[in-house]
Amino acid sequence: MLLANTSQIRQADQLQIEAYQYPGILLMETAGRLTAERICERFPSHQPFILLIGPGNNGGDAWVIARILHLKGYAIHLICSHTPERYTGDAHIMYQIAETLNIPWKQFDAGEVEEALAGFQVPPVLIDGLLGTGVQSALRGRIKEVISFFREKDLTTLAIDLPSGINADSGCVLNEVLPAETTYTFQLPKVCHTVTPAALTCGRVEVLDIGIFPEVIQQLGIQREWLDAKWFRENIQQPRSDSHKGSMGHVLLVGGSKAYGGAISLSAMGAMHAGVGLCTCASVEVNRSMLLSHCPEAMFLGLGEEQNIGKQHISLLEPVLKKKKAICIGPGMGEIPKTATFLADFLPLVAVPVVLDAGALSAMATNPHLWEVLPNQTIITPHPGEMRQLMSEADVIHKRLECAEKLAREKGCVVVLKGQGTIIAGPERTYVNATGNHGMASGGTGDVLTGIIGSFLAQGYPAETAAALGVYIHGKAGDLLAEKVHQHGVLASSLAQQIGPAIQSLMQQ
């Protein structure tokens, strides 16, 4: 599903109105009506509502919702942040229609609202129509006062388009926000609905089609997507009926050390379960028995009795590069000087797509010259801590989208910035993941992801697609596992075994 920013949504409205002679007020009416219908489906007729109405188009949507709920017999209490003189355009028309129906409203007064809340026999549901996509700076005045007041109340909150106070175009949270349990947004999800920490304030996001024509959307040049099952089905390739192990790709995994022997095994499990035909694991000899006992389908290339992989092992690796379709480097290698010298000499020999993770990323952070020897179609998979090291950026958590896209553009690689709503940023396109859960925040799950992505690279997918497919399936597998064992019981080895069921369930949706 395409992921829009504020300017693209405004452009869509303008094109729909001007190029296709579509009344703008009809878009507002449709947005309000569909939201009201969803609310009525969810809540019984005796449920009281408080509607917070701001002065802009978001307030116009709220006036439509108020009218429909009123006509359906719901008990509604309208609180306006400003007097009607502030309303303009279509929002003013929606206010005037409500006035003809004698729908009562009051301007916000903290004391009066506190008294009214005490009189409810059933806790009201709060509908947030204060602010929409136009917030670009710090809040002040009456709007800030209303948000601060209702943040302290324990009310179920439904947001119109987005929770008031957040910027639609980033994952940043610059203001005090009115968090929502459910957000009803229109036509396309916005960046703030998918990128943390802003996405954490949106609750469940439901996208309502308000009738903007597909021809309009196509003209917007949107280069961001929110991964969903539809995207997965459109991009996954079904193997031919005459496929064999030689035609499904051969991935080489380089990693592991005496201290971190399990990482390479987990990557191998991820690769094999994701459908690669052949998987060879190159690691120090101490990891042989562990790998072959955990993933006997993989092959093992022993790199000697040392504790860590180093430059001296390149002579053993170079002969096996010829038939490999993709290479994953880093799981379990550790943060040691040997890794940097190994990469500096090994990467120039590689002519196929590469995934760099863990120890390889730590080496790159302290040896920036390694960026210069990255092969084409390189994918890096940092967690936020590794991303901070790679970019010397202290505030990665609050600038996840900005950081991932900036690094991808500057270095010409695909960046998989892990975390809730994992971001996959390529030089030309960005994806935000919709699958996964906090139970996956445990050791080894990133190693499984590396193997999955490497598997798709070896099967012939372009780097951006391989990374996005890998992340989406990885998260779906985690969701299936969490349903079985609860999120506190998600283990990386069990996660790998859910990759096949995850693909099957996505194909059947």
Short mmCIF file of N, CA, C and O in Angstrom, two decimals, residues 250 252-253 255-256 261 264-265 268 279-293 295-305 309 320:
data_model
loop_
_atom_site.label_atom_id
_atom_site.label_comp_id
_atom_site.label_asym_id
_atom_site.label_seq_id
_atom_site.Cartn_x
_atom_site.Cartn_y
_atom_site.Cartn_z
N HIS A 250 22.09 -20.50 -4.75
CA HIS A 250 23.06 -21.02 -3.79
C HIS A 250 23.61 -19.83 -3.02
O HIS A 250 24.21 -18.92 -3.58
N LEU A 252 25.98 -18.25 0.11
CA LEU A 252 27.13 -18.48 0.97
C LEU A 252 26.99 -17.60 2.21
O LEU A 252 26.83 -16.38 2.10
N LEU A 253 27.06 -18.22 3.38
CA LEU A 253 27.01 -17.50 4.64
C LEU A 253 28.40 -17.51 5.27
O LEU A 253 28.97 -18.59 5.47
N GLY A 255 30.46 -16.31 8.56
CA GLY A 255 30.28 -15.74 9.89
C GLY A 255 30.59 -16.76 10.97
O GLY A 255 31.12 -17.83 10.72
N GLY A 256 30.19 -16.38 12.18
CA GLY A 256 30.43 -17.26 13.31
C GLY A 256 31.82 -17.09 13.90
O GLY A 256 32.75 -16.64 13.24
N GLY A 261 28.76 -19.03 18.11
CA GLY A 261 28.60 -20.12 17.15
C GLY A 261 27.18 -20.30 16.65
O GLY A 261 26.96 -20.81 15.54
N ILE A 264 25.51 -18.29 12.90
CA ILE A 264 25.58 -18.79 11.53
C ILE A 264 24.57 -19.92 11.32
O ILE A 264 23.99 -20.06 10.24
N SER A 265 24.30 -20.70 12.36
CA SER A 265 23.30 -21.76 12.26
C SER A 265 21.91 -21.18 12.07
O SER A 265 21.12 -21.68 11.26
N ALA A 268 21.52 -19.92 8.57
CA ALA A 268 21.32 -21.05 7.66
C ALA A 268 19.88 -21.55 7.71
O ALA A 268 19.27 -21.85 6.67
N CYS A 279 22.75 -24.01 0.46
CA CYS A 279 23.31 -23.07 1.43
C CYS A 279 24.64 -23.62 1.93
O CYS A 279 24.70 -24.74 2.44
N THR A 280 25.70 -22.85 1.77
CA THR A 280 27.01 -23.21 2.29
C THR A 280 27.39 -22.23 3.39
O THR A 280 27.29 -21.01 3.21
N CYS A 281 27.80 -22.75 4.53
CA CYS A 281 28.19 -21.92 5.66
C CYS A 281 29.70 -22.01 5.85
O CYS A 281 30.24 -23.10 6.05
N ALA A 282 30.36 -20.87 5.78
CA ALA A 282 31.80 -20.81 6.00
C ALA A 282 32.05 -20.23 7.38
O ALA A 282 31.68 -19.10 7.67
N SER A 283 32.67 -21.06 8.25
CA SER A 283 32.90 -20.62 9.61
C SER A 283 34.11 -21.34 10.18
O SER A 283 34.63 -22.28 9.56
N VAL A 284 34.53 -20.91 11.35
CA VAL A 284 35.65 -21.60 11.99
C VAL A 284 35.20 -23.00 12.41
O VAL A 284 34.02 -23.26 12.65
N GLU A 285 36.16 -23.89 12.48
CA GLU A 285 35.87 -25.32 12.61
C GLU A 285 35.06 -25.66 13.86
O GLU A 285 34.26 -26.61 13.85
N VAL A 286 35.19 -24.88 14.91
CA VAL A 286 34.50 -25.19 16.16
C VAL A 286 32.98 -25.18 16.00
O VAL A 286 32.26 -25.76 16.81
N ASN A 287 32.49 -24.54 14.95
CA ASN A 287 31.04 -24.43 14.75
C ASN A 287 30.46 -25.55 13.87
O ASN A 287 29.24 -25.58 13.65
N ARG A 288 31.28 -26.44 13.37
CA ARG A 288 30.80 -27.46 12.45
C ARG A 288 29.68 -28.32 13.06
O ARG A 288 28.62 -28.48 12.46
N SER A 289 29.93 -28.88 14.22
CA SER A 289 28.95 -29.81 14.80
C SER A 289 27.65 -29.08 15.15
O SER A 289 26.55 -29.62 14.97
N MET A 290 27.77 -27.85 15.64
CA MET A 290 26.56 -27.09 15.97
C MET A 290 25.72 -26.84 14.73
O MET A 290 24.50 -27.05 14.71
N LEU A 291 26.35 -26.39 13.66
CA LEU A 291 25.61 -26.09 12.44
C LEU A 291 24.94 -27.32 11.87
O LEU A 291 23.74 -27.32 11.57
N LEU A 292 25.70 -28.39 11.74
CA LEU A 292 25.15 -29.58 11.08
C LEU A 292 24.10 -30.27 11.94
O LEU A 292 23.23 -30.97 11.42
N SER A 293 24.15 -30.08 13.25
CA SER A 293 23.11 -30.66 14.09
C SER A 293 21.83 -29.82 14.05
O SER A 293 20.73 -30.36 14.13
N CYS A 295 21.04 -27.55 11.46
CA CYS A 295 20.56 -27.41 10.08
C CYS A 295 21.35 -28.36 9.18
O CYS A 295 22.25 -27.94 8.45
N PRO A 296 21.01 -29.64 9.22
CA PRO A 296 21.78 -30.62 8.43
C PRO A 296 21.65 -30.43 6.93
O PRO A 296 22.44 -30.98 6.16
N GLU A 297 20.65 -29.64 6.50
CA GLU A 297 20.47 -29.40 5.07
C GLU A 297 21.57 -28.49 4.50
O GLU A 297 21.81 -28.47 3.29
N ALA A 298 22.23 -27.72 5.36
CA ALA A 298 23.28 -26.82 4.92
C ALA A 298 24.61 -27.55 4.78
O ALA A 298 24.82 -28.61 5.38
N MET A 299 25.50 -27.00 3.99
CA MET A 299 26.86 -27.51 3.84
C MET A 299 27.82 -26.65 4.66
O MET A 299 27.54 -25.47 4.91
N PHE A 300 28.93 -27.25 5.07
CA PHE A 300 29.87 -26.54 5.94
C PHE A 300 31.23 -26.46 5.29
O PHE A 300 31.78 -27.45 4.82
N LEU A 301 31.77 -25.24 5.25
CA LEU A 301 33.14 -25.02 4.78
C LEU A 301 33.97 -24.59 5.98
O LEU A 301 33.84 -23.49 6.50
N GLY A 302 34.83 -25.48 6.45
CA GLY A 302 35.64 -25.20 7.63
C GLY A 302 36.78 -24.25 7.33
O GLY A 302 37.48 -24.42 6.32
N LEU A 303 36.97 -23.26 8.20
CA LEU A 303 38.01 -22.26 7.99
C LEU A 303 39.14 -22.37 9.00
O LEU A 303 39.82 -21.39 9.31
N GLY A 304 39.34 -23.58 9.53
CA GLY A 304 40.48 -23.79 10.41
C GLY A 304 40.12 -23.70 11.88
O GLY A 304 38.97 -23.54 12.27
N GLU A 305 41.16 -23.81 12.71
CA GLU A 305 40.97 -23.93 14.15
C GLU A 305 40.98 -22.60 14.89
O GLU A 305 40.86 -22.57 16.11
N ILE A 309 37.11 -15.46 12.20
CA ILE A 309 37.43 -15.37 10.78
C ILE A 309 38.32 -14.16 10.53
O ILE A 309 38.10 -13.07 11.09
N VAL A 320 35.29 -20.87 -3.74
CA VAL A 320 33.88 -21.25 -3.70
C VAL A 320 32.95 -20.12 -4.11
O VAL A 320 31.73 -20.28 -4.11
#
